[in-house]
């Protein structure tokens, strides 16, 4: 596979890191991977803050650029690689809408629910319940919008699907079951069957690696 | 002012609606305003769902398009009007990063804190406190990033500033005081001084109107 000089900084357990790795893999792009040791506070180090001023993962280096925020990185890659970016301007606008909806109303609910359930974070019961409700409402919106269609925007998979899949992937770890959202369930299977689709553990090892 | 056929659907109390109205005003664009009666459930009506499939405000109609998600609308307007969109491709990528950061880490904390404080929503104390912490962390990130600079991206105001200002504007209603974040305080004054900048009450009446 071509090596176009991508270096992804992140962690194996990070859903946003997975989104970026998944798109690179689906696009057939080899990338270097750098494990960021969050427990050791590496995401707040001066070196990492130069790559990601928000002190979060992931960060993607490409041709001298340092990119952050998974939604913004997906858009950059779709444009740069000319793939998964939608058929036309109207589709690109719909994709943006999904990316912002995901950041606002879907990812926080699922990722926080997962973090509480797996013990990565602690909170009082009322807080846990409030994020559970956000996640549940998010899955319901996704399910409604996937009724009668294969993909969120247009007739082929786009970064809107990849962004939301990088959240929905953790449905069981977050304490939900896809059975109640059958459109989501079928859509997840379609994405998992795409050439190049891999699980986080196969894309994001616990140590530095070259992947692809 | 030119009437380029914009119709904004929203409510006076909505921060995301304010973001869109503020950009239109800063850009010198006249727009029609349609009040969406949330208490009467108008945002879940078939008519509104045709404009915004997420059943939220705002929605913007323009030349036959129906646009939603305030961040996505700001990007559409910056491109369509050729203003507030950043100087070059690198600036546009930085702007996207801020828009996603806002959606994920800033707006939810401030808007929810405001809603609890003003009585638009109720929650248990632990939930209120968790959103207060999100808001406080968000203001701190904004303040750090505004140290030594007038605008979030480049040397002139962009939709990154407008998006974050449409949140920060409600700082006092959300229970915070800008005094502790002096860079945010100075930046808010710079935005308020831009030609065309207006407060929500001057842009978003409680009834339908033509504005501009």
Short mmCIF file of C-alpha atoms in Angstrom, two decimals:
data_model
loop_
_atom_site.label_atom_id
_atom_site.label_comp_id
_atom_site.label_asym_id
_atom_site.label_seq_id
_atom_site.Cartn_x
_atom_site.Cartn_y
_atom_site.Cartn_z
CA UNK A 1 0.00 0.00 0.00
CA UNK A 2 1.19 3.56 -0.60
CA UNK A 3 2.90 5.38 2.23
CA UNK A 4 1.65 8.93 1.94
CA UNK A 5 3.34 10.02 5.15
CA UNK A 6 0.50 9.74 7.64
CA UNK A 7 1.38 9.47 11.33
CA UNK A 8 -1.54 8.88 13.68
CA UNK A 9 -1.10 9.64 17.37
CA UNK A 10 -3.70 8.07 19.64
CA UNK A 11 -4.68 5.22 21.87
CA UNK A 12 -6.25 1.84 21.22
CA UNK A 13 -9.23 2.53 23.46
CA UNK A 14 -10.12 5.88 21.84
CA UNK A 15 -13.17 5.91 19.60
CA UNK A 16 -12.11 9.14 17.85
CA UNK A 17 -8.69 7.62 17.13
CA UNK A 18 -10.45 4.57 15.71
CA UNK A 19 -12.51 6.73 13.34
CA UNK A 20 -9.37 8.13 11.72
CA UNK A 21 -7.57 4.77 11.58
CA UNK A 22 -10.65 3.13 10.04
CA UNK A 23 -10.90 5.71 7.25
CA UNK A 24 -7.20 5.36 6.48
CA UNK A 25 -7.60 1.58 6.34
CA UNK A 26 -10.74 1.75 4.17
CA UNK A 27 -8.88 4.12 1.83
CA UNK A 28 -5.97 1.68 1.61
CA UNK A 29 -3.53 4.09 3.22
CA UNK A 30 -0.57 2.86 5.22
CA UNK A 31 0.13 4.92 8.31
CA UNK A 32 2.59 5.14 11.16
CA UNK A 33 1.02 4.80 14.58
CA UNK A 34 2.26 6.45 17.76
CA UNK A 35 0.79 5.31 21.04
CA UNK A 36 0.03 8.25 23.37
CA UNK A 37 0.26 7.13 26.98
CA UNK A 38 -2.69 8.95 28.55
CA UNK A 39 -2.03 7.42 31.99
CA UNK A 40 1.41 8.98 31.98
CA UNK A 41 -0.14 12.31 30.90
CA UNK A 42 1.53 12.25 27.47
CA UNK A 43 -1.46 14.06 25.91
CA UNK A 44 -0.63 17.13 28.04
CA UNK A 45 3.08 17.13 27.15
CA UNK A 46 4.50 20.08 25.18
CA UNK A 47 5.25 17.70 22.28
CA UNK A 48 1.65 16.51 22.04
CA UNK A 49 0.18 19.97 22.56
CA UNK A 50 2.12 21.09 19.50
CA UNK A 51 0.17 18.47 17.53
CA UNK A 52 -3.17 18.96 19.31
CA UNK A 53 -3.71 22.23 21.14
CA UNK A 54 -6.71 20.74 22.95
CA UNK A 55 -4.57 18.09 24.63
CA UNK A 56 -6.73 15.26 23.30
CA UNK A 57 -6.30 12.28 21.00
CA UNK A 58 -6.14 11.74 18.10
CA UNK A 59 -3.69 13.92 16.23
CA UNK A 60 -2.69 13.24 12.65
CA UNK A 61 0.53 14.44 11.06
CA UNK A 62 0.56 14.69 7.28
CA UNK A 63 3.02 16.55 5.06
CA UNK A 64 4.06 18.96 7.77
CA UNK A 65 0.52 19.61 8.99
CA UNK A 66 -0.70 18.71 12.48
CA UNK A 67 -4.43 17.98 12.46
CA UNK A 68 -6.83 17.38 15.33
CA UNK A 69 -10.54 16.81 16.12
CA UNK A 70 -11.61 13.55 14.50
CA UNK A 71 -14.49 15.12 12.53
CA UNK A 72 -12.15 17.72 11.05
CA UNK A 73 -9.55 15.04 10.27
CA UNK A 74 -12.14 12.89 8.48
CA UNK A 75 -13.09 15.87 6.31
CA UNK A 76 -9.44 16.62 5.57
CA UNK A 77 -8.78 13.01 4.56
CA UNK A 78 -11.91 12.76 2.41
CA UNK A 79 -10.82 15.87 0.51
CA UNK A 80 -7.13 14.98 0.34
CA UNK A 81 -7.66 11.35 -0.68
CA UNK A 82 -10.75 12.06 -2.80
CA UNK A 83 -12.77 9.27 -1.22
CA UNK A 84 -15.68 8.78 1.21
CA UNK A 85 -16.49 12.48 0.81
CA UNK A 86 -19.92 12.32 -0.84
CA UNK A 87 -21.09 12.69 -4.40
CA UNK A 88 -21.62 16.45 -4.67
CA UNK A 89 -21.88 19.72 -2.72
CA UNK A 90 -25.32 18.83 -1.34
CA UNK A 91 -24.01 15.49 -0.06
CA UNK A 92 -21.00 17.19 1.54
CA UNK A 93 -23.32 19.54 3.41
CA UNK A 94 -25.42 16.60 4.65
CA UNK A 95 -22.21 14.88 5.77
CA UNK A 96 -21.18 17.95 7.77
CA UNK A 97 -24.56 17.95 9.47
CA UNK A 98 -24.06 14.34 10.55
CA UNK A 99 -20.54 15.05 11.80
CA UNK A 100 -21.77 17.91 14.00
CA UNK A 101 -24.76 15.90 15.19
CA UNK A 102 -22.41 13.08 16.15
CA UNK A 103 -20.10 15.41 18.10
CA UNK A 104 -23.03 17.04 19.89
CA UNK A 105 -25.65 14.34 20.42
CA UNK A 106 -24.21 10.87 19.83
CA UNK A 107 -20.53 10.41 20.67
CA UNK A 108 -20.68 11.98 24.16
CA UNK A 109 -23.51 9.70 25.24
CA UNK A 110 -21.97 6.47 23.96
CA UNK A 111 -18.35 7.20 24.85
CA UNK A 112 -19.18 8.35 28.37
CA UNK A 113 -21.53 5.39 28.93
CA UNK A 114 -18.74 3.07 27.82
CA UNK A 115 -16.17 4.84 30.02
CA UNK A 116 -18.38 4.52 33.12
CA UNK A 117 -19.25 0.91 32.37
CA UNK A 118 -15.67 -0.15 31.73
CA UNK A 119 -14.35 1.80 34.70
CA UNK A 120 -12.25 4.33 32.73
CA UNK A 121 -14.18 7.09 34.52
CA UNK A 122 -16.39 7.44 37.56
CA UNK A 123 -19.48 9.56 38.17
CA UNK A 124 -22.58 9.70 40.30
CA UNK A 125 -25.55 7.59 39.24
CA UNK A 126 -27.55 10.60 37.99
CA UNK A 127 -24.71 11.63 35.65
CA UNK A 128 -24.32 8.10 34.33
CA UNK A 129 -28.05 7.94 33.70
CA UNK A 130 -28.08 11.30 31.90
CA UNK A 131 -25.40 10.14 29.43
CA UNK A 132 -27.23 6.82 29.01
CA UNK A 133 -30.27 8.79 27.88
CA UNK A 134 -28.18 10.82 25.41
CA UNK A 135 -26.78 7.60 23.94
CA UNK A 136 -30.18 5.95 23.69
CA UNK A 137 -31.71 9.00 21.98
CA UNK A 138 -28.74 9.05 19.60
CA UNK A 139 -29.19 5.43 18.57
CA UNK A 140 -32.90 6.09 17.99
CA UNK A 141 -32.14 9.05 15.67
CA UNK A 142 -29.61 6.97 13.76
CA UNK A 143 -32.07 4.09 13.46
CA UNK A 144 -34.86 6.31 12.14
CA UNK A 145 -32.57 7.91 9.58
CA UNK A 146 -31.31 4.54 8.33
CA UNK A 147 -34.83 3.24 7.67
CA UNK A 148 -35.00 2.18 4.03
CA UNK A 149 -31.45 3.22 3.22
CA UNK A 150 -28.02 1.62 3.25
CA UNK A 151 -25.94 4.70 4.12
CA UNK A 152 -26.53 7.99 5.93
CA UNK A 153 -25.87 10.20 2.89
CA UNK A 154 -26.38 9.19 -0.73
CA UNK A 155 -25.88 5.76 -2.21
CA UNK A 156 -22.42 4.89 -0.94
CA UNK A 157 -20.57 4.99 2.40
CA UNK A 158 -19.12 8.33 3.45
CA UNK A 159 -17.28 9.81 6.40
CA UNK A 160 -20.72 10.43 7.95
CA UNK A 161 -21.08 6.65 8.26
CA UNK A 162 -17.50 6.21 9.44
CA UNK A 163 -17.83 8.89 12.13
CA UNK A 164 -21.06 7.43 13.50
CA UNK A 165 -19.79 3.85 13.16
CA UNK A 166 -16.74 4.79 15.24
CA UNK A 167 -19.23 5.50 18.01
CA UNK A 168 -21.81 2.77 17.38
CA UNK A 169 -19.04 0.16 17.30
CA UNK A 170 -18.91 0.40 21.10
CA UNK A 171 -22.65 -0.22 21.53
CA UNK A 172 -22.26 -3.34 23.68
CA UNK A 173 -19.38 -1.99 25.74
CA UNK A 174 -21.60 1.02 26.43
CA UNK A 175 -24.32 -1.28 27.74
CA UNK A 176 -26.75 -1.38 24.80
CA UNK A 177 -27.88 -4.04 22.40
CA UNK A 178 -28.32 -3.38 18.69
CA UNK A 179 -31.28 -5.75 18.49
CA UNK A 180 -33.67 -2.93 19.36
CA UNK A 181 -32.32 -0.77 16.54
CA UNK A 182 -32.43 -3.14 13.60
CA UNK A 183 -31.52 -0.52 10.99
CA UNK A 184 -28.41 0.39 12.97
CA UNK A 185 -27.58 -3.30 13.36
CA UNK A 186 -27.80 -3.97 9.60
CA UNK A 187 -25.83 -0.80 8.76
CA UNK A 188 -23.04 -1.78 11.18
CA UNK A 189 -22.75 -5.15 9.44
CA UNK A 190 -22.53 -3.39 6.06
CA UNK A 191 -19.67 -1.23 7.27
CA UNK A 192 -17.85 -4.14 8.89
CA UNK A 193 -18.01 -5.94 5.52
CA UNK A 194 -16.33 -3.13 3.55
CA UNK A 195 -12.87 -4.01 2.18
CA UNK A 196 -10.31 -2.71 4.64
CA UNK A 197 -12.70 -2.50 7.61
CA UNK A 198 -10.99 -3.71 10.77
CA UNK A 199 -11.66 -3.64 14.50
CA UNK A 200 -9.82 -1.14 16.73
CA UNK A 201 -7.50 -3.81 18.15
CA UNK A 202 -6.28 -4.60 14.62
CA UNK A 203 -5.63 -0.96 13.74
CA UNK A 204 -4.46 0.50 17.03
CA UNK A 205 -1.98 -1.65 18.88
CA UNK A 206 -0.86 -0.76 22.38
CA UNK A 207 2.58 0.14 21.07
CA UNK A 208 4.03 2.06 18.14
CA UNK A 209 3.66 0.28 14.84
CA UNK A 210 3.42 0.73 11.08
CA UNK A 211 -0.01 -0.32 9.89
CA UNK A 212 -1.27 -1.14 6.43
CA UNK B 1 -29.20 45.38 2.38
CA UNK B 2 -29.46 42.59 -0.21
CA UNK B 3 -32.14 39.98 0.21
CA UNK B 4 -30.50 36.77 -0.91
CA UNK B 5 -33.45 34.65 0.09
CA UNK B 6 -32.42 33.45 3.52
CA UNK B 7 -35.15 32.21 5.86
CA UNK B 8 -33.99 31.34 9.38
CA UNK B 9 -36.21 29.13 11.55
CA UNK B 10 -35.42 29.22 15.25
CA UNK B 11 -36.16 30.66 18.65
CA UNK B 12 -34.96 33.74 20.45
CA UNK B 13 -33.50 31.77 23.36
CA UNK B 14 -31.47 29.38 21.19
CA UNK B 15 -27.71 29.92 21.12
CA UNK B 16 -27.26 27.92 17.90
CA UNK B 17 -29.97 30.04 16.23
CA UNK B 18 -28.13 33.15 17.42
CA UNK B 19 -24.86 31.98 15.83
CA UNK B 20 -26.48 31.84 12.39
CA UNK B 21 -28.35 35.13 12.79
CA UNK B 22 -25.16 36.85 13.99
CA UNK B 23 -23.15 35.72 10.96
CA UNK B 24 -25.91 36.84 8.59
CA UNK B 25 -25.97 40.22 10.32
CA UNK B 26 -22.17 40.59 10.31
CA UNK B 27 -22.21 39.71 6.62
CA UNK B 28 -24.84 42.38 5.96
CA UNK B 29 -27.45 39.85 4.82
CA UNK B 30 -31.13 40.49 5.25
CA UNK B 31 -33.11 37.43 6.28
CA UNK B 32 -36.64 36.33 6.99
CA UNK B 33 -37.15 34.96 10.49
CA UNK B 34 -39.63 32.26 11.43
CA UNK B 35 -40.28 31.67 15.11
CA UNK B 36 -40.49 27.94 15.94
CA UNK B 37 -42.75 27.41 18.95
CA UNK B 38 -40.87 24.73 20.88
CA UNK B 39 -43.43 24.70 23.69
CA UNK B 40 -46.11 23.78 21.18
CA UNK B 41 -43.82 21.07 19.79
CA UNK B 42 -43.41 22.81 16.42
CA UNK B 43 -39.83 21.47 16.09
CA UNK B 44 -41.25 17.92 15.89
CA UNK B 45 -43.90 18.79 13.28
CA UNK B 46 -43.66 17.19 9.82
CA UNK B 47 -43.09 20.66 8.33
CA UNK B 48 -40.08 21.36 10.56
CA UNK B 49 -38.67 17.82 10.23
CA UNK B 50 -38.55 18.40 6.49
CA UNK B 51 -36.21 21.33 7.20
CA UNK B 52 -34.28 19.69 10.05
CA UNK B 53 -34.35 15.90 10.28
CA UNK B 54 -32.98 16.07 13.83
CA UNK B 55 -36.01 18.01 15.06
CA UNK B 56 -33.86 20.82 16.44
CA UNK B 57 -33.40 24.52 15.79
CA UNK B 58 -32.08 26.28 13.82
CA UNK B 59 -32.88 25.46 10.23
CA UNK B 60 -31.93 27.75 7.36
CA UNK B 61 -33.64 27.78 3.99
CA UNK B 62 -31.65 29.18 1.09
CA UNK B 63 -32.30 28.80 -2.62
CA UNK B 64 -34.29 25.62 -2.22
CA UNK B 65 -31.87 24.04 0.26
CA UNK B 66 -32.78 23.18 3.84
CA UNK B 67 -29.74 23.37 6.11
CA UNK B 68 -29.30 22.34 9.73
CA UNK B 69 -26.68 22.01 12.49
CA UNK B 70 -25.34 25.49 13.28
CA UNK B 71 -21.69 24.58 12.68
CA UNK B 72 -22.53 23.18 9.25
CA UNK B 73 -24.66 26.25 8.46
CA UNK B 74 -21.82 28.61 9.43
CA UNK B 75 -19.50 26.75 7.06
CA UNK B 76 -22.08 26.88 4.27
CA UNK B 77 -22.58 30.62 4.74
CA UNK B 78 -18.84 31.36 4.91
CA UNK B 79 -18.35 29.55 1.60
CA UNK B 80 -21.48 30.89 -0.08
CA UNK B 81 -20.97 34.51 1.01
CA UNK B 82 -17.16 34.38 0.77
CA UNK B 83 -16.66 35.92 4.20
CA UNK B 84 -15.57 34.92 7.72
CA UNK B 85 -14.18 31.69 6.27
CA UNK B 86 -10.46 32.09 6.92
CA UNK B 87 -7.55 33.14 4.77
CA UNK B 88 -6.47 29.82 3.23
CA UNK B 89 -6.86 26.04 3.41
CA UNK B 90 -4.82 25.79 6.60
CA UNK B 91 -7.01 28.39 8.28
CA UNK B 92 -10.16 26.60 7.13
CA UNK B 93 -8.88 23.38 8.73
CA UNK B 94 -8.18 25.19 12.02
CA UNK B 95 -11.67 26.68 11.88
CA UNK B 96 -13.20 23.20 11.50
CA UNK B 97 -11.25 22.04 14.52
CA UNK B 98 -12.71 24.86 16.60
CA UNK B 99 -16.23 24.15 15.35
CA UNK B 100 -15.98 20.49 16.39
CA UNK B 101 -14.35 21.37 19.70
CA UNK B 102 -17.20 23.81 20.37
CA UNK B 103 -19.86 21.18 19.59
CA UNK B 104 -18.13 18.57 21.75
CA UNK B 105 -16.57 20.43 24.68
CA UNK B 106 -17.91 23.95 24.97
CA UNK B 107 -21.51 24.48 23.85
CA UNK B 108 -23.03 21.56 25.82
CA UNK B 109 -21.50 22.77 29.08
CA UNK B 110 -22.54 26.40 28.72
CA UNK B 111 -25.96 25.85 27.15
CA UNK B 112 -26.96 23.19 29.68
CA UNK B 113 -25.68 25.29 32.60
CA UNK B 114 -27.73 28.20 31.31
CA UNK B 115 -30.83 26.02 30.84
CA UNK B 116 -30.63 24.68 34.40
CA UNK B 117 -29.97 28.11 35.86
CA UNK B 118 -32.78 29.79 33.95
CA UNK B 119 -35.22 26.95 34.60
CA UNK B 120 -35.61 25.82 30.97
CA UNK B 121 -34.57 22.33 32.10
CA UNK B 122 -34.26 20.42 35.36
CA UNK B 123 -31.71 17.87 36.50
CA UNK B 124 -30.22 16.42 39.65
CA UNK B 125 -27.44 18.37 41.33
CA UNK B 126 -24.71 15.95 40.18
CA UNK B 127 -25.73 16.41 36.54
CA UNK B 128 -25.81 20.19 36.87
CA UNK B 129 -22.36 20.10 38.44
CA UNK B 130 -20.96 17.88 35.69
CA UNK B 131 -22.06 20.32 32.98
CA UNK B 132 -20.74 23.23 35.06
CA UNK B 133 -17.33 21.56 34.97
CA UNK B 134 -17.53 21.07 31.20
CA UNK B 135 -18.34 24.77 30.75
CA UNK B 136 -15.56 25.90 33.07
CA UNK B 137 -12.99 23.71 31.31
CA UNK B 138 -14.20 25.08 27.98
CA UNK B 139 -13.77 28.70 29.02
CA UNK B 140 -10.27 27.87 30.26
CA UNK B 141 -9.30 26.32 26.89
CA UNK B 142 -10.69 29.33 25.05
CA UNK B 143 -8.84 31.72 27.35
CA UNK B 144 -5.50 29.93 26.90
CA UNK B 145 -5.88 29.91 23.14
CA UNK B 146 -6.72 33.62 23.00
CA UNK B 147 -3.58 34.61 24.92
CA UNK B 148 -1.67 37.10 22.78
CA UNK B 149 -4.09 36.98 19.88
CA UNK B 150 -7.18 38.84 18.79
CA UNK B 151 -8.99 35.98 17.01
CA UNK B 152 -9.02 32.19 17.24
CA UNK B 153 -7.70 31.62 13.71
CA UNK B 154 -5.49 34.00 11.76
CA UNK B 155 -5.57 37.78 11.89
CA UNK B 156 -9.27 38.45 11.37
CA UNK B 157 -12.55 37.18 12.79
CA UNK B 158 -13.90 33.93 11.37
CA UNK B 159 -16.81 31.57 11.92
CA UNK B 160 -14.66 29.91 14.62
CA UNK B 161 -15.01 33.11 16.65
CA UNK B 162 -18.69 33.45 15.81
CA UNK B 163 -19.48 29.85 16.83
CA UNK B 164 -17.67 30.16 20.16
CA UNK B 165 -19.02 33.67 20.78
CA UNK B 166 -22.55 32.34 20.28
CA UNK B 167 -21.83 30.19 23.34
CA UNK B 168 -19.69 32.56 25.40
CA UNK B 169 -22.31 35.28 25.01
CA UNK B 170 -24.38 33.46 27.63
CA UNK B 171 -21.56 33.34 30.19
CA UNK B 172 -23.42 35.24 32.88
CA UNK B 173 -26.75 33.53 32.29
CA UNK B 174 -24.85 30.25 32.68
CA UNK B 175 -23.55 31.38 36.06
CA UNK B 176 -19.99 32.42 35.21
CA UNK B 177 -18.11 35.69 35.21
CA UNK B 178 -15.71 36.63 32.43
CA UNK B 179 -13.42 38.43 34.86
CA UNK B 180 -11.50 35.22 35.56
CA UNK B 181 -10.87 34.69 31.83
CA UNK B 182 -9.55 38.06 30.75
CA UNK B 183 -8.60 36.97 27.24
CA UNK B 184 -12.14 35.72 26.67
CA UNK B 185 -13.51 38.96 28.09
CA UNK B 186 -11.44 41.15 25.73
CA UNK B 187 -12.25 38.92 22.72
CA UNK B 188 -15.99 39.12 23.46
CA UNK B 189 -15.75 42.91 23.48
CA UNK B 190 -13.92 42.83 20.12
CA UNK B 191 -16.69 40.74 18.57
CA UNK B 192 -19.45 42.90 20.05
CA UNK B 193 -17.77 45.93 18.44
CA UNK B 194 -17.78 44.49 14.90
CA UNK B 195 -20.08 46.30 12.44
CA UNK B 196 -23.37 44.43 12.35
CA UNK B 197 -22.89 42.67 15.69
CA UNK B 198 -26.13 42.60 17.65
CA UNK B 199 -27.52 40.85 20.71
CA UNK B 200 -29.93 37.90 20.31
CA UNK B 201 -32.95 40.01 21.27
CA UNK B 202 -32.22 42.37 18.36
CA UNK B 203 -31.85 39.55 15.84
CA UNK B 204 -34.37 36.98 17.05
CA UNK B 205 -37.77 38.39 17.98
CA UNK B 206 -40.47 36.24 19.55
CA UNK B 207 -42.46 36.36 16.32
CA UNK B 208 -41.88 36.08 12.58
CA UNK B 209 -40.04 39.07 11.12
CA UNK B 210 -37.86 40.40 8.35
CA UNK B 211 -34.46 41.37 9.76
CA UNK B 212 -31.68 43.45 8.27
#
